[in-house]
mmCIF file of C-alpha atoms and ligand atoms in Angstrom:
data_model
loop_
_atom_site.group_PDB
_atom_site.id
_atom_site.type_symbol
_atom_site.label_atom_id
_atom_site.label_comp_id
_atom_site.label_asym_id
_atom_site.label_seq_id
_atom_site.Cartn_x
_atom_site.Cartn_y
_atom_site.Cartn_z
ATOM 1 C CA MET A 232 44.929 -32.871 -70.120
ATOM 2 C CA TYR A 233 42.950 -30.561 -67.837
ATOM 3 C CA ARG A 234 45.237 -31.128 -64.920
ATOM 4 C CA SER A 235 48.180 -29.955 -67.014
ATOM 5 C CA ILE A 236 46.370 -26.832 -68.264
ATOM 6 C CA LEU A 237 44.311 -25.683 -65.297
ATOM 7 C CA PRO A 238 46.916 -24.923 -62.621
ATOM 8 C CA HIS A 239 48.669 -22.474 -64.972
ATOM 9 C CA THR A 240 45.588 -20.502 -65.983
ATOM 10 C CA LEU A 241 43.654 -17.637 -64.438
ATOM 11 C CA PRO A 242 40.187 -18.386 -62.993
ATOM 12 C CA LYS A 243 38.459 -16.730 -65.987
ATOM 13 C CA ASP A 244 40.407 -18.924 -68.421
ATOM 14 C CA TYR A 245 39.750 -21.895 -66.238
ATOM 15 C CA PHE A 246 36.038 -21.634 -66.883
ATOM 16 C CA ARG A 247 36.478 -20.888 -70.568
ATOM 17 C CA ILE A 248 38.466 -24.099 -70.840
ATOM 18 C CA ILE A 249 35.949 -26.056 -68.803
ATOM 19 C CA ARG A 250 33.150 -24.785 -71.070
ATOM 20 C CA MET A 251 35.111 -25.437 -74.271
ATOM 21 C CA PHE A 252 35.870 -28.977 -73.275
ATOM 22 C CA SER A 253 32.826 -29.629 -71.172
ATOM 23 C CA THR A 254 31.603 -32.610 -73.179
ATOM 24 C CA LYS A 255 35.012 -34.262 -73.164
ATOM 25 C CA ALA A 256 35.550 -33.323 -69.542
ATOM 26 C CA LEU A 257 32.225 -34.844 -68.622
ATOM 27 C CA SER A 258 32.971 -38.173 -70.264
ATOM 28 C CA ALA A 259 36.508 -38.190 -68.914
ATOM 29 C CA ALA A 260 35.294 -37.317 -65.448
ATOM 30 C CA ARG A 261 32.689 -40.067 -65.619
ATOM 31 C CA ALA A 262 35.355 -42.507 -66.707
ATOM 32 C CA VAL A 263 37.588 -41.689 -63.748
ATOM 33 C CA SER A 264 34.828 -41.108 -61.228
ATOM 34 C CA PRO A 265 34.786 -43.776 -58.545
ATOM 35 C CA HIS A 266 31.142 -42.825 -57.873
ATOM 36 C CA ALA A 267 28.891 -44.497 -60.391
ATOM 37 C CA HIS A 268 25.937 -42.399 -59.213
ATOM 38 C CA ALA A 269 27.654 -39.109 -60.123
ATOM 39 C CA THR A 270 25.643 -38.364 -63.199
ATOM 40 C CA SER A 271 25.341 -34.592 -63.507
ATOM 41 C CA THR A 272 27.813 -32.370 -65.296
ATOM 42 C CA THR A 273 28.220 -30.397 -62.128
ATOM 43 C CA GLN A 274 29.078 -33.404 -59.999
ATOM 44 C CA CYS A 275 31.484 -34.866 -62.522
ATOM 45 C CA LEU A 276 33.240 -31.567 -63.228
ATOM 46 C CA ARG A 277 33.635 -30.966 -59.541
ATOM 47 C CA MET A 278 35.276 -34.341 -58.998
ATOM 48 C CA PHE A 279 37.424 -33.893 -62.049
ATOM 49 C CA SER A 280 38.740 -30.441 -61.162
ATOM 50 C CA THR A 281 40.557 -29.559 -57.952
ATOM 51 C CA SER A 282 38.043 -26.773 -57.314
ATOM 52 C CA ASN A 283 34.688 -26.742 -55.601
ATOM 53 C CA ILE A 284 33.275 -24.278 -58.092
ATOM 54 C CA VAL A 285 30.143 -24.827 -60.149
ATOM 55 C CA ASN A 286 29.732 -22.567 -63.154
ATOM 56 C CA GLN A 287 26.099 -21.491 -63.591
ATOM 57 C CA LYS A 288 23.865 -18.569 -64.509
ATOM 58 C CA VAL A 289 23.272 -16.641 -61.317
ATOM 59 C CA GLY A 290 21.119 -13.557 -60.784
ATOM 60 C CA PHE A 291 21.792 -11.013 -58.035
ATOM 61 C CA VAL A 292 19.274 -8.431 -56.822
ATOM 62 C CA GLY A 293 20.400 -5.730 -54.359
ATOM 63 C CA LEU A 294 23.911 -4.415 -54.904
ATOM 64 C CA GLY A 295 24.513 -2.347 -51.784
ATOM 65 C CA ASN A 296 27.325 -2.534 -49.238
ATOM 66 C CA MET A 297 27.061 -6.306 -49.020
ATOM 67 C CA GLY A 298 25.497 -7.379 -52.311
ATOM 68 C CA ARG A 299 27.995 -5.681 -54.613
ATOM 69 C CA HIS A 300 30.890 -7.627 -53.082
ATOM 70 C CA MET A 301 28.949 -10.887 -53.031
ATOM 71 C CA ALA A 302 27.987 -10.495 -56.709
ATOM 72 C CA ASN A 303 31.578 -9.638 -57.546
ATOM 73 C CA ASN A 304 32.777 -12.829 -55.857
ATOM 74 C CA LEU A 305 30.352 -14.819 -57.998
ATOM 75 C CA ILE A 306 31.813 -13.207 -61.121
ATOM 76 C CA LYS A 307 35.337 -13.966 -59.892
ATOM 77 C CA ALA A 308 34.325 -17.585 -59.310
ATOM 78 C CA GLY A 309 33.378 -17.851 -62.972
ATOM 79 C CA HIS A 310 29.582 -17.705 -62.824
ATOM 80 C CA GLU A 311 27.634 -15.873 -65.498
ATOM 81 C CA VAL A 312 26.043 -13.147 -63.372
ATOM 82 C CA THR A 313 22.992 -10.976 -64.175
ATOM 83 C CA VAL A 314 22.233 -8.141 -61.748
ATOM 84 C CA TYR A 315 19.501 -5.680 -60.840
ATOM 85 C CA ASP A 316 19.270 -2.826 -58.358
ATOM 86 C CA ILE A 317 16.852 0.111 -58.251
ATOM 87 C CA ASN A 318 20.033 2.176 -58.060
ATOM 88 C CA THR A 319 21.309 2.076 -61.637
ATOM 89 C CA THR A 320 24.767 3.301 -60.629
ATOM 90 C CA ALA A 321 25.201 0.244 -58.411
ATOM 91 C CA ALA A 322 24.257 -2.034 -61.326
ATOM 92 C CA ALA A 323 26.567 -0.148 -63.715
ATOM 93 C CA SER A 324 29.583 -0.699 -61.477
ATOM 94 C CA LEU A 325 28.937 -4.465 -61.530
ATOM 95 C CA ALA A 326 28.602 -4.307 -65.327
ATOM 96 C CA GLU A 327 32.169 -2.965 -65.414
ATOM 97 C CA LYS A 328 33.228 -6.149 -63.643
ATOM 98 C CA GLY A 329 31.522 -8.369 -66.202
ATOM 99 C CA ALA A 330 27.881 -8.700 -65.078
ATOM 100 C CA LYS A 331 24.879 -8.398 -67.372
ATOM 101 C CA VAL A 332 22.342 -5.798 -66.195
ATOM 102 C CA ALA A 333 18.593 -6.506 -66.188
ATOM 103 C CA ASN A 334 15.714 -4.033 -65.830
ATOM 104 C CA SER A 335 13.736 -5.757 -63.087
ATOM 105 C CA PRO A 336 13.992 -8.658 -60.628
ATOM 106 C CA GLY A 337 11.645 -10.570 -62.953
ATOM 107 C CA GLU A 338 13.956 -10.055 -65.919
ATOM 108 C CA VAL A 339 16.839 -11.401 -63.820
ATOM 109 C CA ALA A 340 14.769 -14.435 -62.805
ATOM 110 C CA SER A 341 13.815 -15.269 -66.387
ATOM 111 C CA GLN A 342 17.486 -15.558 -67.411
ATOM 112 C CA VAL A 343 19.109 -17.561 -64.620
ATOM 113 C CA GLU A 344 19.167 -20.880 -62.757
ATOM 114 C CA THR A 345 19.692 -19.311 -59.334
ATOM 115 C CA VAL A 346 18.703 -15.900 -58.019
ATOM 116 C CA ILE A 347 20.155 -14.357 -54.864
ATOM 117 C CA THR A 348 18.529 -11.357 -53.188
ATOM 118 C CA MET A 349 20.231 -8.978 -50.739
ATOM 119 C CA VAL A 350 17.941 -6.039 -49.997
ATOM 120 C CA PRO A 351 17.365 -4.043 -46.790
ATOM 121 C CA ASN A 352 14.195 -5.417 -45.140
ATOM 122 C CA SER A 353 11.058 -7.603 -45.274
ATOM 123 C CA SER A 354 8.985 -5.228 -47.414
ATOM 124 C CA HIS A 355 11.772 -5.009 -50.016
ATOM 125 C CA VAL A 356 12.046 -8.807 -50.141
ATOM 126 C CA ILE A 357 8.283 -9.230 -50.555
ATOM 127 C CA ASP A 358 8.294 -6.586 -53.289
ATOM 128 C CA VAL A 359 11.221 -8.160 -55.158
ATOM 129 C CA TYR A 360 9.615 -11.640 -55.112
ATOM 130 C CA GLU A 361 5.862 -11.016 -55.098
ATOM 131 C CA GLY A 362 5.545 -7.517 -56.559
ATOM 132 C CA GLU A 363 4.765 -6.532 -60.129
ATOM 133 C CA GLY A 364 7.727 -7.454 -62.335
ATOM 134 C CA GLY A 365 8.956 -9.599 -59.478
ATOM 135 C CA ILE A 366 10.822 -12.893 -59.422
ATOM 136 C CA ILE A 367 7.879 -15.224 -58.846
ATOM 137 C CA ASP A 368 5.844 -13.943 -61.809
ATOM 138 C CA SER A 369 8.659 -14.308 -64.319
ATOM 139 C CA ALA A 370 10.576 -17.359 -63.114
ATOM 140 C CA LYS A 371 10.514 -20.683 -64.880
ATOM 141 C CA PRO A 372 9.707 -23.657 -62.614
ATOM 142 C CA GLY A 373 12.830 -25.022 -60.938
ATOM 143 C CA LEU A 374 14.473 -21.642 -60.312
ATOM 144 C CA GLN A 375 16.498 -21.709 -57.124
ATOM 145 C CA CYS A 376 15.828 -18.611 -54.938
ATOM 146 C CA ILE A 377 18.152 -17.656 -52.081
ATOM 147 C CA ASP A 378 17.350 -14.640 -49.927
ATOM 148 C CA ALA A 379 20.381 -13.434 -47.947
ATOM 149 C CA SER A 380 18.701 -10.309 -46.506
ATOM 150 C CA THR A 381 18.075 -10.052 -42.769
ATOM 151 C CA ILE A 382 14.287 -10.042 -42.447
ATOM 152 C CA ASP A 383 11.357 -11.291 -40.376
ATOM 153 C CA PRO A 384 11.256 -15.144 -40.439
ATOM 154 C CA ALA A 385 7.500 -14.882 -41.084
ATOM 155 C CA ALA A 386 8.207 -12.937 -44.288
ATOM 156 C CA SER A 387 10.652 -15.666 -45.407
ATOM 157 C CA ARG A 388 7.959 -18.286 -44.864
ATOM 158 C CA GLN A 389 5.431 -16.195 -46.801
ATOM 159 C CA VAL A 390 7.765 -15.851 -49.808
ATOM 160 C CA HIS A 391 8.689 -19.546 -49.586
ATOM 161 C CA ALA A 392 4.980 -20.451 -49.809
ATOM 162 C CA SER A 393 4.456 -18.235 -52.879
ATOM 163 C CA ALA A 394 7.628 -19.573 -54.538
ATOM 164 C CA THR A 395 6.675 -23.191 -53.865
ATOM 165 C CA LYS A 396 3.256 -22.678 -55.521
ATOM 166 C CA LYS A 397 5.100 -21.640 -58.684
ATOM 167 C CA GLY A 398 7.457 -24.666 -58.558
ATOM 168 C CA LEU A 399 10.480 -22.693 -57.358
ATOM 169 C CA THR A 400 12.774 -23.533 -54.455
ATOM 170 C CA PHE A 401 13.427 -20.921 -51.765
ATOM 171 C CA VAL A 402 15.790 -20.774 -48.811
ATOM 172 C CA ASP A 403 16.493 -17.943 -46.392
ATOM 173 C CA ALA A 404 20.264 -17.485 -45.989
ATOM 174 C CA PRO A 405 21.102 -14.373 -43.950
ATOM 175 C CA VAL A 406 24.757 -13.711 -43.290
ATOM 176 C CA SER A 407 27.197 -12.647 -40.632
ATOM 177 C CA GLY A 408 30.689 -11.337 -41.264
ATOM 178 C CA GLY A 409 29.883 -7.791 -42.350
ATOM 179 C CA VAL A 410 31.167 -5.883 -45.362
ATOM 180 C CA GLY A 411 34.711 -7.263 -44.867
ATOM 181 C CA GLY A 412 33.392 -10.823 -44.934
ATOM 182 C CA ALA A 413 31.339 -10.023 -48.061
ATOM 183 C CA GLU A 414 34.402 -8.592 -49.796
ATOM 184 C CA ASN A 415 36.740 -11.421 -48.780
ATOM 185 C CA GLY A 416 34.221 -14.192 -49.451
ATOM 186 C CA THR A 417 34.351 -15.345 -45.839
ATOM 187 C CA LEU A 418 30.714 -14.822 -44.814
ATOM 188 C CA THR A 419 28.804 -17.246 -42.636
ATOM 189 C CA PHE A 420 25.442 -18.181 -44.193
ATOM 190 C CA MET A 421 22.659 -19.343 -41.885
ATOM 191 C CA VAL A 422 20.368 -21.334 -44.135
ATOM 192 C CA GLY A 423 16.722 -22.279 -43.583
ATOM 193 C CA GLY A 424 15.172 -24.827 -45.921
ATOM 194 C CA ASP A 425 14.749 -28.550 -46.554
ATOM 195 C CA ASP A 426 17.790 -30.822 -46.943
ATOM 196 C CA GLU A 427 17.694 -30.899 -50.725
ATOM 197 C CA SER A 428 17.332 -27.120 -51.108
ATOM 198 C CA PHE A 429 20.148 -26.595 -48.611
ATOM 199 C CA ALA A 430 22.515 -28.921 -50.482
ATOM 200 C CA LYS A 431 21.768 -27.162 -53.764
ATOM 201 C CA ALA A 432 22.126 -23.669 -52.271
ATOM 202 C CA LYS A 433 25.432 -24.599 -50.635
ATOM 203 C CA GLU A 434 27.045 -25.108 -54.056
ATOM 204 C CA VAL A 435 26.777 -21.418 -54.895
ATOM 205 C CA LEU A 436 26.987 -19.998 -51.359
ATOM 206 C CA THR A 437 30.446 -21.535 -51.048
ATOM 207 C CA ASP A 438 31.663 -18.959 -53.573
ATOM 208 C CA MET A 439 30.683 -16.121 -51.220
ATOM 209 C CA GLY A 440 31.241 -17.602 -47.786
ATOM 210 C CA LYS A 441 33.330 -19.863 -45.612
ATOM 211 C CA ASN A 442 30.744 -21.350 -43.261
ATOM 212 C CA ILE A 443 27.456 -22.536 -44.697
ATOM 213 C CA VAL A 444 25.263 -23.724 -41.834
ATOM 214 C CA HIS A 445 21.959 -25.555 -42.173
ATOM 215 C CA CYS A 446 19.759 -24.196 -39.362
ATOM 216 C CA GLY A 447 16.569 -26.165 -40.061
ATOM 217 C CA GLY A 448 13.369 -25.480 -42.011
ATOM 218 C CA VAL A 449 12.507 -22.272 -43.874
ATOM 219 C CA GLY A 450 12.829 -19.180 -41.666
ATOM 220 C CA THR A 451 15.297 -20.713 -39.208
ATOM 221 C CA GLY A 452 18.244 -18.964 -40.868
ATOM 222 C CA GLU A 453 16.553 -15.677 -39.998
ATOM 223 C CA VAL A 454 15.768 -16.944 -36.509
ATOM 224 C CA ALA A 455 19.473 -17.720 -35.952
ATOM 225 C CA LYS A 456 20.482 -14.338 -37.320
ATOM 226 C CA ILE A 457 18.107 -12.225 -35.229
ATOM 227 C CA CYS A 458 18.796 -14.215 -32.042
ATOM 228 C CA ASN A 459 22.554 -13.790 -32.528
ATOM 229 C CA ASN A 460 22.223 -10.088 -33.208
ATOM 230 C CA MET A 461 19.943 -9.533 -30.216
ATOM 231 C CA CYS A 462 22.563 -11.249 -28.067
ATOM 232 C CA MET A 463 25.315 -9.097 -29.597
ATOM 233 C CA GLY A 464 23.305 -5.859 -29.181
ATOM 234 C CA ILE A 465 22.629 -6.608 -25.520
ATOM 235 C CA SER A 466 26.204 -7.672 -24.755
ATOM 236 C CA MET A 467 27.709 -4.615 -26.462
ATOM 237 C CA ALA A 468 25.484 -2.284 -24.431
ATOM 238 C CA GLY A 469 26.446 -4.200 -21.269
ATOM 239 C CA VAL A 470 30.177 -4.007 -21.972
ATOM 240 C CA ALA A 471 29.888 -0.297 -22.798
ATOM 241 C CA GLU A 472 28.022 0.368 -19.532
ATOM 242 C CA SER A 473 30.640 -1.510 -17.517
ATOM 243 C CA PHE A 474 33.560 0.358 -19.078
ATOM 244 C CA ASN A 475 31.784 3.694 -18.659
ATOM 245 C CA LEU A 476 31.189 2.939 -14.981
ATOM 246 C CA GLY A 477 34.808 1.822 -14.605
ATOM 247 C CA ALA A 478 36.049 5.096 -16.131
ATOM 248 C CA LYS A 479 33.866 7.155 -13.769
ATOM 249 C CA LEU A 480 35.243 5.156 -10.830
ATOM 250 C CA GLY A 481 38.808 5.838 -11.932
ATOM 251 C CA ILE A 482 40.180 2.515 -13.215
ATOM 252 C CA ASP A 483 42.456 2.454 -16.265
ATOM 253 C CA LYS A 484 40.538 1.138 -19.326
ATOM 254 C CA LYS A 485 43.289 -1.304 -20.358
ATOM 255 C CA VAL A 486 43.556 -2.737 -16.860
ATOM 256 C CA LEU A 487 39.802 -3.179 -16.756
ATOM 257 C CA ALA A 488 39.875 -4.803 -20.226
ATOM 258 C CA ASP A 489 42.584 -7.252 -19.072
ATOM 259 C CA ILE A 490 40.536 -8.174 -16.003
ATOM 260 C CA ILE A 491 37.216 -8.578 -17.826
ATOM 261 C CA ASN A 492 38.797 -10.489 -20.702
ATOM 262 C CA SER A 493 40.268 -13.032 -18.327
ATOM 263 C CA SER A 494 37.225 -13.156 -16.044
ATOM 264 C CA THR A 495 33.562 -14.054 -16.240
ATOM 265 C CA GLY A 496 32.540 -10.832 -18.016
ATOM 266 C CA ARG A 497 34.521 -11.823 -21.108
ATOM 267 C CA CYS A 498 32.590 -11.914 -24.404
ATOM 268 C CA TRP A 499 33.063 -10.989 -28.097
ATOM 269 C CA SER A 500 32.039 -7.391 -27.373
ATOM 270 C CA SER A 501 34.824 -7.061 -24.788
ATOM 271 C CA ASP A 502 37.682 -9.175 -26.188
ATOM 272 C CA THR A 503 37.292 -8.880 -29.970
ATOM 273 C CA TYR A 504 35.302 -5.715 -30.670
ATOM 274 C CA ASN A 505 35.903 -3.597 -27.595
ATOM 275 C CA PRO A 506 33.838 -0.368 -27.718
ATOM 276 C CA VAL A 507 36.309 1.825 -25.799
ATOM 277 C CA PRO A 508 38.722 3.910 -27.920
ATOM 278 C CA GLY A 509 42.345 3.064 -27.173
ATOM 279 C CA VAL A 510 41.782 -0.446 -25.842
ATOM 280 C CA MET A 511 42.193 -2.355 -29.119
ATOM 281 C CA GLU A 512 43.597 -1.638 -32.566
ATOM 282 C CA GLY A 513 41.655 -2.289 -35.752
ATOM 283 C CA VAL A 514 38.141 -2.043 -34.318
ATOM 284 C CA PRO A 515 35.597 0.721 -35.085
ATOM 285 C CA ALA A 516 36.227 2.278 -31.625
ATOM 286 C CA SER A 517 39.792 3.012 -32.771
ATOM 287 C CA ARG A 518 38.594 4.972 -35.835
ATOM 288 C CA ASP A 519 35.800 7.134 -34.444
ATOM 289 C CA TYR A 520 33.301 4.290 -34.924
ATOM 290 C CA GLU A 521 33.523 4.498 -38.721
ATOM 291 C CA GLY A 522 32.944 1.327 -40.761
ATOM 292 C CA GLY A 523 31.633 -1.803 -39.056
ATOM 293 C CA PHE A 524 27.977 -2.537 -38.316
ATOM 294 C CA GLY A 525 25.814 0.585 -38.221
ATOM 295 C CA THR A 526 23.656 1.413 -35.197
ATOM 296 C CA ALA A 527 20.645 1.775 -37.535
ATOM 297 C CA LEU A 528 21.163 -1.813 -38.782
ATOM 298 C CA MET A 529 21.422 -3.075 -35.202
ATOM 299 C CA LEU A 530 18.197 -1.210 -34.435
ATOM 300 C CA LYS A 531 16.556 -2.861 -37.451
ATOM 301 C CA ASP A 532 17.579 -6.337 -36.251
ATOM 302 C CA LEU A 533 16.367 -5.651 -32.702
ATOM 303 C CA GLY A 534 13.083 -4.478 -34.241
ATOM 304 C CA LEU A 535 12.807 -7.868 -35.982
ATOM 305 C CA ALA A 536 13.544 -9.640 -32.684
ATOM 306 C CA THR A 537 10.894 -7.582 -30.864
ATOM 307 C CA GLN A 538 8.327 -8.212 -33.608
ATOM 308 C CA ALA A 539 8.981 -11.973 -33.547
ATOM 309 C CA ALA A 540 8.973 -12.040 -29.736
ATOM 310 C CA THR A 541 5.645 -10.200 -29.559
ATOM 311 C CA ALA A 542 4.068 -12.512 -32.139
ATOM 312 C CA ASN A 543 5.275 -15.558 -30.207
ATOM 313 C CA GLN A 544 4.876 -14.247 -26.639
ATOM 314 C CA ALA A 545 8.568 -14.606 -25.797
ATOM 315 C CA ALA A 546 9.852 -12.373 -23.005
ATOM 316 C CA ILE A 547 12.870 -10.328 -24.145
ATOM 317 C CA PRO A 548 13.179 -7.552 -21.543
ATOM 318 C CA LEU A 549 16.893 -6.996 -22.236
ATOM 319 C CA GLY A 550 16.313 -7.054 -25.984
ATOM 320 C CA ASN A 551 13.624 -4.407 -25.510
ATOM 321 C CA ALA A 552 15.950 -2.301 -23.368
ATOM 322 C CA ALA A 553 18.750 -2.587 -25.929
ATOM 323 C CA GLN A 554 16.325 -1.612 -28.693
ATOM 324 C CA ALA A 555 15.412 1.549 -26.733
ATOM 325 C CA VAL A 556 19.100 2.433 -26.292
ATOM 326 C CA TYR A 557 19.967 2.016 -30.012
ATOM 327 C CA SER A 558 16.752 3.832 -30.972
ATOM 328 C CA THR A 559 17.754 6.855 -28.855
ATOM 329 C CA MET A 560 21.234 6.741 -30.367
ATOM 330 C CA THR A 561 19.837 6.691 -33.898
ATOM 331 C CA ALA A 562 17.613 9.688 -33.075
ATOM 332 C CA HIS A 563 20.743 11.498 -31.841
ATOM 333 C CA GLY A 564 22.752 10.994 -35.031
ATOM 334 C CA TYR A 565 24.549 7.703 -34.318
ATOM 335 C CA GLY A 566 22.664 5.702 -36.978
ATOM 336 C CA LYS A 567 25.602 5.421 -39.372
ATOM 337 C CA LYS A 568 28.258 4.985 -36.699
ATOM 338 C CA ASP A 569 29.213 1.457 -35.666
ATOM 339 C CA PHE A 570 26.905 0.128 -32.947
ATOM 340 C CA SER A 571 29.810 -0.041 -30.467
ATOM 341 C CA SER A 572 29.450 3.768 -30.324
ATOM 342 C CA VAL A 573 26.931 2.952 -27.591
ATOM 343 C CA TYR A 574 29.976 3.558 -25.342
ATOM 344 C CA ALA A 575 30.337 7.162 -26.621
ATOM 345 C CA HIS A 576 26.590 7.668 -26.249
ATOM 346 C CA LEU A 577 26.562 6.460 -22.631
ATOM 347 C CA LYS A 578 29.580 8.635 -21.903
ATOM 348 C CA GLY A 579 27.521 11.611 -23.047
ATOM 349 C CA ASP A 580 29.376 12.382 -26.281
ATOM 350 C CA ARG A 581 27.389 13.899 -29.113
ATOM 351 C CA ALA A 582 27.489 12.217 -32.535
ATOM 352 C CA GLU A 583 29.378 14.335 -35.083
HETATM 353 P P1 NAD B 290 22.368 -1.541 -48.418
HETATM 354 O O1 NAD B 290 21.304 -0.599 -48.025
HETATM 355 O O2 NAD B 290 23.773 -1.063 -48.536
HETATM 356 O O3 NAD B 290 21.998 -2.210 -49.847
HETATM 357 C C1 NAD B 290 20.714 -2.606 -50.214
HETATM 358 C C2 NAD B 290 20.593 -2.512 -51.729
HETATM 359 O O4 NAD B 290 19.310 -2.981 -52.109
HETATM 360 C C3 NAD B 290 20.709 -1.068 -52.244
HETATM 361 O O5 NAD B 290 21.655 -1.000 -53.289
HETATM 362 C C4 NAD B 290 19.298 -0.750 -52.738
HETATM 363 O O6 NAD B 290 19.277 0.158 -53.826
HETATM 364 C C5 NAD B 290 18.821 -2.131 -53.130
HETATM 365 N N1 NAD B 290 17.359 -2.249 -53.199
HETATM 366 C C6 NAD B 290 16.429 -1.811 -52.325
HETATM 367 N N2 NAD B 290 15.207 -2.123 -52.760
HETATM 368 C C7 NAD B 290 15.365 -2.789 -53.923
HETATM 369 C C8 NAD B 290 14.459 -3.367 -54.860
HETATM 370 N N3 NAD B 290 13.132 -3.315 -54.674
HETATM 371 N N4 NAD B 290 14.971 -3.951 -55.946
HETATM 372 C C9 NAD B 290 16.308 -3.997 -56.154
HETATM 373 N N5 NAD B 290 17.214 -3.462 -55.314
HETATM 374 C C10 NAD B 290 16.742 -2.874 -54.215
HETATM 375 O O7 NAD B 290 22.279 -2.769 -47.405
HETATM 376 P P2 NAD B 290 23.407 -3.841 -47.051
HETATM 377 O O8 NAD B 290 24.278 -3.315 -45.974
HETATM 378 O O9 NAD B 290 23.990 -4.351 -48.310
HETATM 379 O O10 NAD B 290 22.510 -4.959 -46.347
HETATM 380 C C11 NAD B 290 21.658 -5.796 -47.098
HETATM 381 C C12 NAD B 290 21.037 -6.792 -46.149
HETATM 382 O O11 NAD B 290 22.073 -7.518 -45.483
HETATM 383 C C13 NAD B 290 20.186 -6.156 -45.036
HETATM 384 O O12 NAD B 290 19.072 -6.963 -44.790
HETATM 385 C C14 NAD B 290 21.137 -6.126 -43.846
HETATM 386 O O13 NAD B 290 20.479 -6.146 -42.591
HETATM 387 C C15 NAD B 290 21.932 -7.394 -44.075
HETATM 388 N N6 NAD B 290 23.274 -7.399 -43.468
HETATM 389 C C16 NAD B 290 24.091 -6.303 -43.572
HETATM 390 C C17 NAD B 290 25.339 -6.331 -42.985
HETATM 391 C C18 NAD B 290 26.270 -5.147 -43.067
HETATM 392 O O14 NAD B 290 27.292 -5.142 -42.355
HETATM 393 N N7 NAD B 290 26.012 -4.155 -43.908
HETATM 394 C C19 NAD B 290 25.770 -7.487 -42.310
HETATM 395 C C20 NAD B 290 24.950 -8.594 -42.258
HETATM 396 C C21 NAD B 290 23.687 -8.532 -42.849
#
């Protein structure tokens, strides 16, 4: 019966039908399930339908450039979504798409099975979870907490400890893929947590991302994220320096790009996200460094890397140098420009 109805219906109707017939679907799914141990509604419905989607009550806190798209994808996937942001306009625009709006992170937590947070930095995350009216105070035991913000791994571990005391689960799940990936539901999630928490988190993360990677225990998602971004920040500055030197020495930028991209200097910053205007189409360098990953966000991530390196006595001389470069750029008005504008900065251009 479901197989004949579902392919011809819209996703919203799909879930209405699943809910309407959930009891029958559950028994039918159990009857056809080859896995006798599949006992939950979720497991059975998943096997019964052709989709990977689990319909649940999900809360979302932090509806900025990334969060608003991620929350919207959860709505589109059929979840019942409750949102909160200190910016009421951001929450109102999600309400237009079908979300319920709560008045605090705690109010969100009290109404849902899973809460996802996507706020700027460590202090915001600690405030949202541990502050007055926060998630931990108001949550019922068993709430699944997923923090997708990019923050200090030590802060993730702190919040995990507080959540665990209250009987909640917590994983850190920072993302890569940028605003485009958030909008298209193709983000990569780097998840830190135990095996069971990871498996549970993956069910809902799949509705916002394409690659869901288990990095290890709590905090290791953040470790992966800040190490990757330090590498990217250093390599972008290196590629920009090389192309700036090449230009001063009189070589054509496209010739130099062809050589580097087929030689040992090749990397993502040179062959996929080249910082020199006119070398590639469709990258921030081809649109005056608008859109993309802001220099201020890169500076934030390098700050996290420096903080973690200092606390753990890891030598990161190139990370420190890159941090100084992006810090100078931010002070000179490049904060909102894509970080590949390091090329323009080295060339001596002023930010507009
Ligand atoms: P953003 O500044 O656009 O959005 C953050 C949102 O959080 C804002 O709407 C803000 O009002 C809200 N907020 C702040 N404090 C809050 C609080 N106490 N309670 C509720 N809401 C609160 O940031 P973004 O670009 O969406 O990034 C979010 C996180 O994702 C950051 O940690 C960032 O480093 C990371 N990230 C961003 C990108 C990107 O390309 N923008 C890519 C990967 C990771």
